[in-house]
mmCIF file of C-alpha atoms in Angstrom:
data_model
loop_
_atom_site.group_PDB
_atom_site.id
_atom_site.type_symbol
_atom_site.label_atom_id
_atom_site.label_comp_id
_atom_site.label_asym_id
_atom_site.label_seq_id
_atom_site.Cartn_x
_atom_site.Cartn_y
_atom_site.Cartn_z
ATOM 1 C CA MET A 732 -6.616 -2.237 2.116
ATOM 2 C CA LEU A 733 -7.985 -1.628 -1.654
ATOM 3 C CA LYS A 734 -9.368 -5.119 -1.855
ATOM 4 C CA ALA A 735 -12.721 -4.872 -3.933
ATOM 5 C CA ALA A 736 -11.184 -4.206 -7.267
ATOM 6 C CA LEU A 737 -8.255 -6.717 -6.920
ATOM 7 C CA GLY A 738 -10.760 -9.398 -5.739
ATOM 8 C CA SER A 739 -13.103 -8.657 -8.672
ATOM 9 C CA CYS A 740 -10.319 -8.659 -11.234
ATOM 10 C CA VAL A 741 -8.832 -11.631 -9.740
ATOM 11 C CA GLU A 742 -12.165 -13.660 -9.990
ATOM 12 C CA GLN A 743 -12.579 -12.596 -13.532
ATOM 13 C CA ILE A 744 -9.433 -13.879 -14.632
ATOM 14 C CA ALA A 745 -9.970 -17.292 -13.096
ATOM 15 C CA ASP A 746 -13.190 -17.553 -14.917
ATOM 16 C CA LEU A 747 -11.398 -16.868 -18.015
ATOM 17 C CA GLU A 748 -8.816 -19.696 -17.210
ATOM 18 C CA ARG A 749 -11.756 -21.952 -16.625
ATOM 19 C CA VAL A 750 -12.942 -21.261 -20.021
ATOM 20 C CA ILE A 751 -9.724 -21.673 -21.632
ATOM 21 C CA ALA A 752 -9.508 -25.036 -20.129
ATOM 22 C CA PHE A 753 -12.869 -25.905 -21.268
ATOM 23 C CA HIS A 754 -11.964 -24.999 -24.906
ATOM 24 C CA GLU A 755 -9.024 -27.296 -24.628
ATOM 25 C CA ALA A 756 -10.882 -30.479 -23.176
ATOM 26 C CA PHE A 757 -13.833 -29.872 -25.733
ATOM 27 C CA ARG A 758 -11.340 -29.642 -28.478
ATOM 28 C CA ALA A 759 -9.380 -32.860 -27.212
ATOM 29 C CA GLU A 760 -12.713 -34.827 -26.700
ATOM 30 C CA SER A 761 -14.163 -33.777 -30.277
ATOM 31 C CA GLN A 762 -11.076 -35.020 -32.031
ATOM 32 C CA SER A 763 -10.871 -38.121 -30.176
ATOM 33 C CA ALA A 764 -11.397 -41.532 -31.998
ATOM 34 C CA VAL A 765 -13.753 -42.599 -29.605
ATOM 35 C CA ALA A 766 -17.155 -41.098 -29.575
ATOM 36 C CA GLY A 767 -17.466 -38.969 -26.681
ATOM 37 C CA TRP A 768 -19.626 -36.252 -25.057
ATOM 38 C CA ALA A 769 -18.348 -33.684 -27.502
ATOM 39 C CA LYS A 770 -18.830 -35.430 -30.833
ATOM 40 C CA GLY A 771 -22.503 -34.571 -31.074
ATOM 41 C CA ALA A 772 -21.772 -30.742 -30.577
ATOM 42 C CA VAL A 773 -18.810 -30.396 -32.613
ATOM 43 C CA GLY A 774 -20.816 -29.936 -35.604
ATOM 44 C CA LEU A 775 -22.432 -26.750 -34.373
ATOM 45 C CA LEU A 776 -19.091 -24.965 -34.291
ATOM 46 C CA PRO A 777 -17.088 -23.354 -37.193
ATOM 47 C CA GLU A 778 -13.890 -24.851 -38.482
ATOM 48 C CA ASP A 779 -11.057 -25.108 -35.978
ATOM 49 C CA SER A 780 -9.190 -21.804 -37.102
ATOM 50 C CA LYS A 781 -12.331 -19.669 -37.033
ATOM 51 C CA TRP A 782 -13.233 -21.264 -33.651
ATOM 52 C CA ARG A 783 -9.759 -20.411 -32.114
ATOM 53 C CA ARG A 784 -10.047 -16.921 -33.494
ATOM 54 C CA LEU A 785 -13.361 -16.407 -31.844
ATOM 55 C CA GLU A 786 -11.952 -17.814 -28.604
ATOM 56 C CA ALA A 787 -8.988 -15.552 -28.669
ATOM 57 C CA THR A 788 -11.087 -12.493 -29.373
ATOM 58 C CA MET A 789 -13.453 -13.367 -26.482
ATOM 59 C CA ILE A 790 -10.706 -14.249 -24.047
ATOM 60 C CA VAL A 791 -8.484 -11.410 -24.803
ATOM 61 C CA GLY A 792 -11.172 -8.817 -24.996
ATOM 62 C CA ALA A 793 -12.593 -9.848 -21.573
ATOM 63 C CA LEU A 794 -9.098 -10.007 -20.081
ATOM 64 C CA TYR A 795 -8.328 -6.277 -21.328
ATOM 65 C CA ALA A 796 -11.706 -5.101 -19.985
ATOM 66 C CA ALA A 797 -10.979 -6.671 -16.591
ATOM 67 C CA TRP A 798 -7.503 -5.135 -16.736
ATOM 68 C CA GLU A 799 -9.086 -1.562 -17.152
ATOM 69 C CA LYS A 800 -11.678 -1.948 -14.852
ATOM 70 C CA TYR A 801 -9.233 -2.874 -12.292
ATOM 71 C CA ILE A 802 -6.938 0.131 -12.742
ATOM 72 C CA GLU A 803 -9.844 2.518 -12.892
ATOM 73 C CA SER A 804 -11.530 0.826 -9.949
ATOM 74 C CA ALA A 805 -8.463 0.692 -7.702
ATOM 75 C CA MET A 806 -7.252 4.082 -8.415
ATOM 76 C CA ALA A 807 -10.922 5.290 -7.413
ATOM 77 C CA GLU A 808 -10.654 3.279 -4.233
ATOM 78 C CA ALA A 809 -7.095 4.835 -3.226
ATOM 79 C CA ILE A 810 -8.555 8.561 -4.066
ATOM 80 C CA ASP A 811 -11.403 7.485 -1.797
ATOM 81 C CA VAL A 812 -8.997 6.866 0.986
ATOM 82 C CA LEU A 813 -7.310 10.107 0.317
ATOM 83 C CA SER A 814 -10.796 11.914 0.616
ATOM 84 C CA ARG A 815 -11.658 10.265 3.932
ATOM 85 C CA THR A 816 -8.091 10.585 5.387
ATOM 86 C CA SER A 817 -6.727 14.209 4.525
ATOM 87 C CA ARG A 818 -8.139 17.687 3.786
ATOM 88 C CA PHE A 819 -7.525 18.792 0.377
ATOM 89 C CA SER A 820 -5.446 21.750 1.586
ATOM 90 C CA THR A 821 -3.236 19.112 3.456
ATOM 91 C CA LEU A 822 -2.486 17.059 0.134
ATOM 92 C CA ASP A 823 0.948 17.858 -1.899
ATOM 93 C CA GLU A 824 0.517 21.053 -4.026
ATOM 94 C CA SER A 825 1.519 19.019 -7.023
ATOM 95 C CA PHE A 826 -1.566 16.868 -6.224
ATOM 96 C CA GLN A 827 -3.805 19.697 -5.944
ATOM 97 C CA LYS A 828 -2.442 21.176 -9.181
ATOM 98 C CA ARG A 829 -2.901 17.914 -11.082
ATOM 99 C CA TYR A 830 -6.549 17.746 -9.689
ATOM 100 C CA ARG A 831 -7.324 21.188 -10.814
ATOM 101 C CA ARG A 832 -6.062 20.480 -14.312
ATOM 102 C CA GLY A 833 -8.274 17.224 -14.461
ATOM 103 C CA PHE A 834 -11.134 18.977 -13.128
ATOM 104 C CA ALA A 835 -10.849 21.729 -15.859
ATOM 105 C CA HIS A 836 -10.605 18.819 -18.534
ATOM 106 C CA ILE A 837 -13.619 16.854 -17.121
ATOM 107 C CA LEU A 838 -15.760 19.978 -16.689
ATOM 108 C CA ALA A 839 -15.185 20.888 -20.284
ATOM 109 C CA SER A 840 -15.951 17.279 -21.433
ATOM 110 C CA ASN A 841 -18.858 16.345 -19.103
ATOM 111 C CA GLU A 842 -21.433 16.209 -22.024
ATOM 112 C CA MET A 843 -19.232 13.130 -23.339
ATOM 113 C CA ARG A 844 -21.020 9.772 -22.677
ATOM 114 C CA ARG A 845 -18.414 8.543 -20.190
ATOM 115 C CA PHE A 846 -18.725 11.820 -17.891
ATOM 116 C CA ALA A 847 -22.367 12.010 -18.444
ATOM 117 C CA HIS A 848 -23.135 11.016 -14.974
ATOM 118 C CA LEU A 849 -21.356 13.987 -13.365
ATOM 119 C CA SER A 850 -23.442 17.106 -13.681
ATOM 120 C CA THR A 851 -21.609 20.674 -13.868
ATOM 121 C CA LYS A 852 -23.475 21.600 -10.631
ATOM 122 C CA GLN A 853 -22.162 18.630 -8.832
ATOM 123 C CA MET A 854 -18.621 19.190 -10.262
ATOM 124 C CA VAL A 855 -18.634 22.838 -9.195
ATOM 125 C CA ASP A 856 -20.222 22.202 -5.827
ATOM 126 C CA SER A 857 -17.666 19.310 -5.031
ATOM 127 C CA TYR A 858 -14.637 21.606 -5.788
ATOM 128 C CA HIS A 859 -16.059 24.332 -3.882
ATOM 129 C CA ALA A 860 -16.287 22.172 -0.891
ATOM 130 C CA LEU A 861 -12.768 20.895 -1.405
ATOM 131 C CA LEU A 862 -11.290 24.212 -1.559
ATOM 132 C CA ALA A 863 -13.076 25.256 1.844
ATOM 133 C CA ASP A 864 -11.992 21.919 3.491
ATOM 134 C CA ALA A 865 -15.740 21.578 4.181
ATOM 135 C CA PRO A 866 -16.879 18.426 6.126
ATOM 136 C CA GLY A 867 -17.934 15.877 3.801
ATOM 137 C CA SER A 868 -15.982 17.223 0.836
ATOM 138 C CA TYR A 869 -14.806 14.494 -1.518
ATOM 139 C CA LEU A 870 -12.488 14.010 -4.430
ATOM 140 C CA ILE A 871 -14.001 12.914 -7.837
ATOM 141 C CA PRO A 872 -12.203 9.882 -8.958
ATOM 142 C CA GLU A 873 -12.904 10.549 -12.713
ATOM 143 C CA VAL A 874 -10.932 13.663 -12.398
ATOM 144 C CA LEU A 875 -7.628 11.864 -12.060
ATOM 145 C CA VAL A 876 -8.460 8.487 -13.723
ATOM 146 C CA PHE A 877 -9.371 9.643 -17.065
ATOM 147 C CA HIS A 878 -7.199 8.324 -19.847
ATOM 148 C CA ASP A 879 -7.480 8.296 -23.933
ATOM 149 C CA GLY A 880 -4.578 5.677 -24.463
ATOM 150 C CA ASN A 881 -4.787 1.921 -24.171
ATOM 151 C CA LEU A 882 -3.105 0.728 -20.931
ATOM 152 C CA ARG A 883 0.424 -0.356 -21.932
ATOM 153 C CA MET A 884 2.822 0.413 -19.452
ATOM 154 C CA ASP A 885 3.458 4.116 -20.308
ATOM 155 C CA GLU A 886 -0.177 4.938 -19.851
ATOM 156 C CA ILE A 887 -0.170 3.202 -16.389
ATOM 157 C CA VAL A 888 2.831 5.185 -15.419
ATOM 158 C CA LYS A 889 0.974 8.365 -16.267
ATOM 159 C CA LEU A 890 -2.050 7.354 -14.678
ATOM 160 C CA LEU A 891 -0.575 6.358 -11.140
ATOM 161 C CA ALA A 892 1.411 9.461 -11.345
ATOM 162 C CA GLN A 893 -2.040 11.451 -11.306
ATOM 163 C CA VAL A 894 -2.237 10.146 -7.631
ATOM 164 C CA GLY A 895 1.379 11.036 -6.786
ATOM 165 C CA ILE A 896 2.974 7.850 -7.409
ATOM 166 C CA GLU A 897 6.179 8.580 -9.367
ATOM 167 C CA ALA A 898 8.331 5.214 -9.224
ATOM 168 C CA THR A 899 5.727 2.680 -10.658
ATOM 169 C CA GLU A 900 8.296 1.403 -13.435
ATOM 170 C CA LYS A 901 10.991 0.691 -10.490
ATOM 171 C CA TRP A 902 8.309 -0.761 -8.224
ATOM 172 C CA ILE A 903 7.162 -3.291 -10.966
ATOM 173 C CA GLY A 904 10.740 -3.911 -11.837
ATOM 174 C CA ASP A 905 11.662 -4.727 -8.119
ATOM 175 C CA ASP A 906 8.881 -6.879 -7.558
ATOM 176 C CA PRO A 907 10.281 -10.422 -6.987
ATOM 177 C CA GLU A 908 7.137 -12.268 -8.075
ATOM 178 C CA LEU A 909 6.899 -10.110 -11.415
ATOM 179 C CA ASN A 910 10.758 -10.994 -12.052
ATOM 180 C CA GLU A 911 9.904 -14.672 -11.520
ATOM 181 C CA PHE A 912 7.195 -14.427 -14.041
ATOM 182 C CA VAL A 913 9.464 -12.660 -16.492
ATOM 183 C CA GLN A 914 12.296 -15.599 -16.216
ATOM 184 C CA THR A 915 9.910 -18.619 -16.028
ATOM 185 C CA ALA A 916 6.925 -17.686 -18.258
ATOM 186 C CA LEU A 917 8.862 -15.368 -20.560
ATOM 187 C CA GLY A 918 12.262 -17.228 -20.505
ATOM 188 C CA GLY A 919 13.887 -13.863 -19.857
ATOM 189 C CA SER A 920 13.459 -13.221 -23.474
ATOM 190 C CA ASN A 921 11.014 -10.533 -22.994
ATOM 191 C CA THR A 922 10.503 -7.652 -20.707
ATOM 192 C CA LEU A 923 7.011 -7.088 -18.743
ATOM 193 C CA LYS A 924 6.588 -3.806 -20.677
ATOM 194 C CA ALA A 925 7.128 -5.526 -23.962
ATOM 195 C CA GLU A 926 4.656 -8.586 -23.036
ATOM 196 C CA LEU A 927 1.866 -6.042 -21.981
ATOM 197 C CA LYS A 928 2.411 -4.089 -25.043
ATOM 198 C CA SER A 929 1.926 -7.339 -27.113
ATOM 199 C CA PHE A 930 -1.185 -8.166 -25.160
ATOM 200 C CA VAL A 931 -2.785 -4.846 -25.895
ATOM 201 C CA ASP A 932 -1.717 -4.750 -29.419
ATOM 202 C CA LEU A 933 -3.171 -8.438 -29.834
ATOM 203 C CA ARG A 934 -6.423 -7.230 -28.336
ATOM 204 C CA ASN A 935 -6.695 -4.356 -30.730
ATOM 205 C CA ASP A 936 -5.943 -6.317 -33.638
ATOM 206 C CA LEU A 937 -8.440 -9.048 -32.739
ATOM 207 C CA ALA A 938 -11.115 -6.228 -32.191
ATOM 208 C CA HIS A 939 -10.503 -5.156 -35.798
ATOM 209 C CA GLY A 940 -10.209 -8.456 -37.375
ATOM 210 C CA ASN A 941 -6.503 -7.943 -38.419
ATOM 211 C CA VAL A 942 -4.785 -10.979 -36.743
ATOM 212 C CA CYS A 943 -3.011 -13.466 -38.846
ATOM 213 C CA ALA A 944 -1.240 -15.811 -36.060
ATOM 214 C CA ILE A 945 -4.093 -16.932 -33.608
ATOM 215 C CA PRO A 946 -2.591 -17.310 -30.052
ATOM 216 C CA ALA A 947 -2.686 -20.811 -28.511
ATOM 217 C CA SER A 948 -4.046 -21.683 -25.308
ATOM 218 C CA GLU A 949 -0.834 -21.644 -23.685
ATOM 219 C CA GLU A 950 -0.400 -17.952 -24.897
ATOM 220 C CA LEU A 951 -3.767 -16.906 -23.515
ATOM 221 C CA ARG A 952 -3.023 -18.398 -20.106
ATOM 222 C CA ARG A 953 0.399 -16.639 -19.918
ATOM 223 C CA TYR A 954 -1.668 -13.370 -20.495
ATOM 224 C CA CYS A 955 -4.022 -14.292 -17.825
ATOM 225 C CA SER A 956 -1.031 -14.783 -15.690
ATOM 226 C CA MET A 957 0.736 -11.466 -16.234
ATOM 227 C CA ILE A 958 -2.526 -9.546 -15.747
ATOM 228 C CA ARG A 959 -3.059 -11.050 -12.476
ATOM 229 C CA LYS A 960 0.343 -10.759 -11.278
ATOM 230 C CA LEU A 961 0.462 -7.060 -12.371
ATOM 231 C CA THR A 962 -2.823 -6.142 -10.570
ATOM 232 C CA GLU A 963 -1.629 -7.827 -7.529
ATOM 233 C CA SER A 964 1.834 -5.797 -7.660
ATOM 234 C CA LEU A 965 -0.078 -2.513 -8.548
ATOM 235 C CA ASN A 966 -2.552 -3.030 -5.859
ATOM 236 C CA LYS A 967 0.208 -2.952 -3.162
ATOM 237 C CA LEU A 968 1.610 0.168 -4.745
ATOM 238 C CA LEU A 969 -1.533 1.756 -4.762
ATOM 239 C CA SER A 970 -2.227 0.529 -1.218
ATOM 240 C CA ARG A 971 1.214 2.083 -0.003
ATOM 241 C CA ARG A 972 0.251 5.394 -1.542
ATOM 242 C CA ALA A 973 -2.943 5.427 0.597
ATOM 243 C CA PHE A 974 -1.072 4.076 3.686
ATOM 244 C CA ASP A 975 1.566 6.800 3.233
ATOM 245 C CA GLU A 976 -1.280 9.352 3.311
ATOM 246 C CA MET A 977 -2.717 7.875 6.461
ATOM 247 C CA ARG A 978 0.773 7.779 8.028
ATOM 248 C CA LYS A 979 1.315 11.471 7.317
ATOM 249 C CA ALA A 980 -2.309 11.948 9.029
ATOM 250 C CA LYS A 981 -1.176 9.989 11.980
ATOM 251 C CA ARG A 982 -3.808 7.329 11.395
ATOM 252 C CA THR A 983 -1.422 4.472 11.576
ATOM 253 C CA GLU A 984 0.471 2.697 14.542
ATOM 254 C CA GLU A 985 3.838 1.027 14.439
ATOM 255 C CA LEU A 986 3.593 -2.415 16.093
ATOM 256 C CA GLY A 987 7.329 -2.887 16.190
ATOM 257 C CA THR A 988 10.406 -3.676 14.156
ATOM 258 C CA ILE A 989 11.463 -6.965 12.779
ATOM 259 C CA LYS A 990 14.522 -8.325 14.390
ATOM 260 C CA GLU A 991 14.931 -11.971 13.382
ATOM 261 C CA VAL A 992 12.910 -14.026 10.625
ATOM 262 C CA PHE A 993 12.516 -17.805 10.634
ATOM 263 C CA LYS A 994 10.639 -20.342 8.649
ATOM 264 C CA GLU A 995 10.922 -19.289 5.248
ATOM 265 C CA ARG A 996 10.079 -15.675 6.347
ATOM 266 C CA THR A 997 6.645 -16.462 7.800
ATOM 267 C CA VAL A 998 7.743 -16.136 11.446
ATOM 268 C CA ALA A 999 9.293 -12.684 13.026
ATOM 269 C CA ILE A 1000 10.676 -11.653 16.242
ATOM 270 C CA ILE A 1001 9.672 -8.154 16.980
ATOM 271 C CA ASP A 1002 10.331 -5.753 19.635
ATOM 272 C CA SER A 1003 6.871 -4.590 20.185
ATOM 273 C CA THR A 1004 5.934 -0.816 20.941
ATOM 274 C CA ALA A 1005 1.970 -1.338 20.398
ATOM 275 C CA ARG A 1006 0.294 1.054 22.747
ATOM 276 C CA MET A 1007 -2.917 -1.192 22.156
ATOM 277 C CA GLY A 1008 -1.484 -4.641 22.030
ATOM 278 C CA MET A 1009 -2.410 -6.987 19.041
ATOM 279 C CA MET A 1010 -4.372 -9.975 18.323
ATOM 280 C CA VAL A 1011 -4.485 -12.864 16.026
ATOM 281 C CA GLY A 1012 -6.656 -12.362 12.994
ATOM 282 C CA GLU A 1013 -5.454 -8.736 12.669
ATOM 283 C CA GLU A 1014 -4.290 -7.354 9.247
ATOM 284 C CA VAL A 1015 -1.152 -5.541 9.661
ATOM 285 C CA PHE A 1016 1.303 -4.052 6.904
ATOM 286 C CA ILE A 1017 5.243 -5.135 6.851
ATOM 287 C CA TYR A 1018 6.543 -1.549 5.631
ATOM 288 C CA SER A 1019 9.870 -0.273 4.736
ATOM 289 C CA ALA A 1020 11.370 2.166 2.255
ATOM 290 C CA SER A 1021 11.090 -0.267 -0.841
ATOM 291 C CA PHE A 1022 8.645 -2.749 0.361
ATOM 292 C CA PHE A 1023 4.954 -2.898 1.357
ATOM 293 C CA GLU A 1024 2.775 -6.021 2.286
ATOM 294 C CA PRO A 1025 -0.576 -6.540 3.815
ATOM 295 C CA VAL A 1026 -0.581 -9.747 6.155
ATOM 296 C CA GLU A 1027 -2.687 -11.294 8.700
ATOM 297 C CA ILE A 1028 -1.391 -12.478 12.254
ATOM 298 C CA LEU A 1029 -1.935 -16.308 12.346
ATOM 299 C CA ASP A 1030 -0.044 -16.894 15.725
ATOM 300 C CA ILE A 1031 1.361 -14.805 18.531
ATOM 301 C CA GLN A 1032 3.858 -15.992 21.060
ATOM 302 C CA LEU A 1033 4.962 -14.103 24.175
ATOM 303 C CA ALA A 1034 7.772 -15.603 26.433
ATOM 304 C CA GLY A 1035 7.440 -18.925 24.527
ATOM 305 C CA ALA A 1036 3.804 -19.443 25.130
ATOM 306 C CA ALA A 1037 1.104 -19.112 22.409
ATOM 307 C CA CYS A 1038 -1.696 -16.546 23.156
ATOM 308 C CA HIS A 1039 -4.488 -14.911 21.145
ATOM 309 C CA GLY A 1040 -3.427 -11.352 22.128
ATOM 310 C CA VAL A 1041 -0.940 -9.060 23.586
ATOM 311 C CA SER A 1042 -1.745 -6.521 25.924
ATOM 312 C CA PRO A 1043 -0.068 -3.028 25.879
ATOM 313 C CA LEU A 1044 2.913 -4.088 28.235
ATOM 314 C CA GLY A 1045 5.544 -1.299 27.294
ATOM 315 C CA LYS A 1046 8.520 -2.576 25.025
ATOM 316 C CA ILE A 1047 8.584 -6.364 24.657
ATOM 317 C CA GLU A 1048 9.786 -9.112 22.433
ATOM 318 C CA VAL A 1049 6.808 -10.763 20.461
ATOM 319 C CA GLY A 1050 6.744 -13.758 18.153
ATOM 320 C CA LEU A 1051 4.415 -13.494 15.134
ATOM 321 C CA ARG A 1052 3.488 -15.914 12.504
ATOM 322 C CA MET A 1053 2.317 -14.277 9.349
ATOM 323 C CA SER A 1054 -0.070 -15.382 6.441
ATOM 324 C CA LYS A 1055 2.435 -14.772 3.866
ATOM 325 C CA ALA A 1056 6.309 -15.494 3.593
ATOM 326 C CA LYS A 1057 7.044 -11.597 3.669
ATOM 327 C CA CYS A 1058 8.858 -10.856 6.709
ATOM 328 C CA ARG A 1059 12.147 -9.100 6.544
ATOM 329 C CA VAL A 1060 14.596 -8.024 9.030
ATOM 330 C CA GLY A 1061 14.553 -4.327 9.697
ATOM 331 C CA GLY A 1062 10.958 -4.069 8.324
ATOM 332 C CA ARG A 1063 8.273 -2.128 10.512
ATOM 333 C CA ILE A 1064 4.948 -3.802 11.033
ATOM 334 C CA GLU A 1065 2.305 -1.315 11.421
ATOM 335 C CA ARG A 1066 -1.599 -1.289 11.320
ATOM 336 C CA LEU A 1067 -4.345 1.219 10.566
ATOM 337 C CA ILE A 1068 -5.750 2.920 13.643
ATOM 338 C CA HIS A 1069 -8.500 5.151 12.220
ATOM 339 C CA GLN A 1070 -11.311 4.173 9.951
ATOM 340 C CA GLY A 1071 -11.460 6.931 7.103
ATOM 341 C CA VAL A 1072 -13.733 9.474 7.501
ATOM 342 C CA ALA A 1073 -14.711 12.582 5.269
ATOM 343 C CA SER A 1074 -12.408 15.513 4.742
ATOM 344 C CA GLY A 1075 -12.779 18.233 7.411
ATOM 345 C CA SER A 1076 -14.585 16.196 10.087
ATOM 346 C CA ASP A 1077 -13.430 14.579 13.233
ATOM 347 C CA ASP A 1078 -13.446 11.065 14.143
ATOM 348 C CA GLN A 1079 -12.773 8.375 17.013
ATOM 349 C CA THR A 1080 -9.779 6.222 17.226
ATOM 350 C CA ASN A 1081 -10.651 2.508 16.042
ATOM 351 C CA TYR A 1082 -7.577 0.421 16.540
ATOM 352 C CA GLY A 1083 -7.170 -2.417 13.911
ATOM 353 C CA ALA A 1084 -10.046 -1.013 11.620
ATOM 354 C CA GLY A 1085 -9.312 -1.641 7.992
ATOM 355 C CA ILE A 1086 -10.385 -0.124 4.556
#
């Protein structure tokens, strides 16, 4: 669920980390006493301090662009799921109100360059179709995703509130992988909110040539790790928002509740209630009031024997090995049962279909 934006962002971050590693290797080779492959090219570069400034400007600027693109694209993906899952009239009244406000803002601003692709006719026709719950009606992501401020934590909280997510900071604060990053990479001396602010401030200073202290390679790598972990965490939060809407529309099925966990939380014993059985290779979601994780079923055991799938047999005990160590006793395992369709239209049940 919501994989495209995250995959693109993670790939861009990996490319930036490779560039950082190359610069480190090139710098070390060029300073070596033994003539090597970098000796002949080092004369083409500016002096070391200018080189490092240019490197930081490129890396930090590109990383911020990936961060901003991720937020906008992932929110657009989540909004698209809402369009294909629910009629506008069934969405929360507060959501409808935010959409109306955003619609008015974009309509008044659509001569601006970033909204130039949205014609007044397209906007008005789309909104009229939404109000009528017409088949094929859709939400325009730009109505909810526009922002004027840099993407520090407060701006992220405001943006996600646009799609009905009210506890972003709590979600981030409770994320064990982000907490581990704060303890290991930051030594517990800085908060994630403060580190994100430092990153955005550095990006702005570099863009305007105001930086006195040039970040070292290790600091650049730390920022890459932070943005990767933040996007992974926020992707789960946005996916859960979309999943909640699908549950409300009865487009998910509960496969069972986890009663026992083994092997570092990769193996779960569940009391299965799946009406359509389950199969190896399926994407499912481990779900509770404060937790959401997409995983893949790698193995299934029934009565002590491995099998590729389980047919619907009523309430049975099934062993599942998951692709991630995320199993929690009491957690529910659910899956999508309908592929998203346009608002106002009918659809066919499609068990195991993903978004």
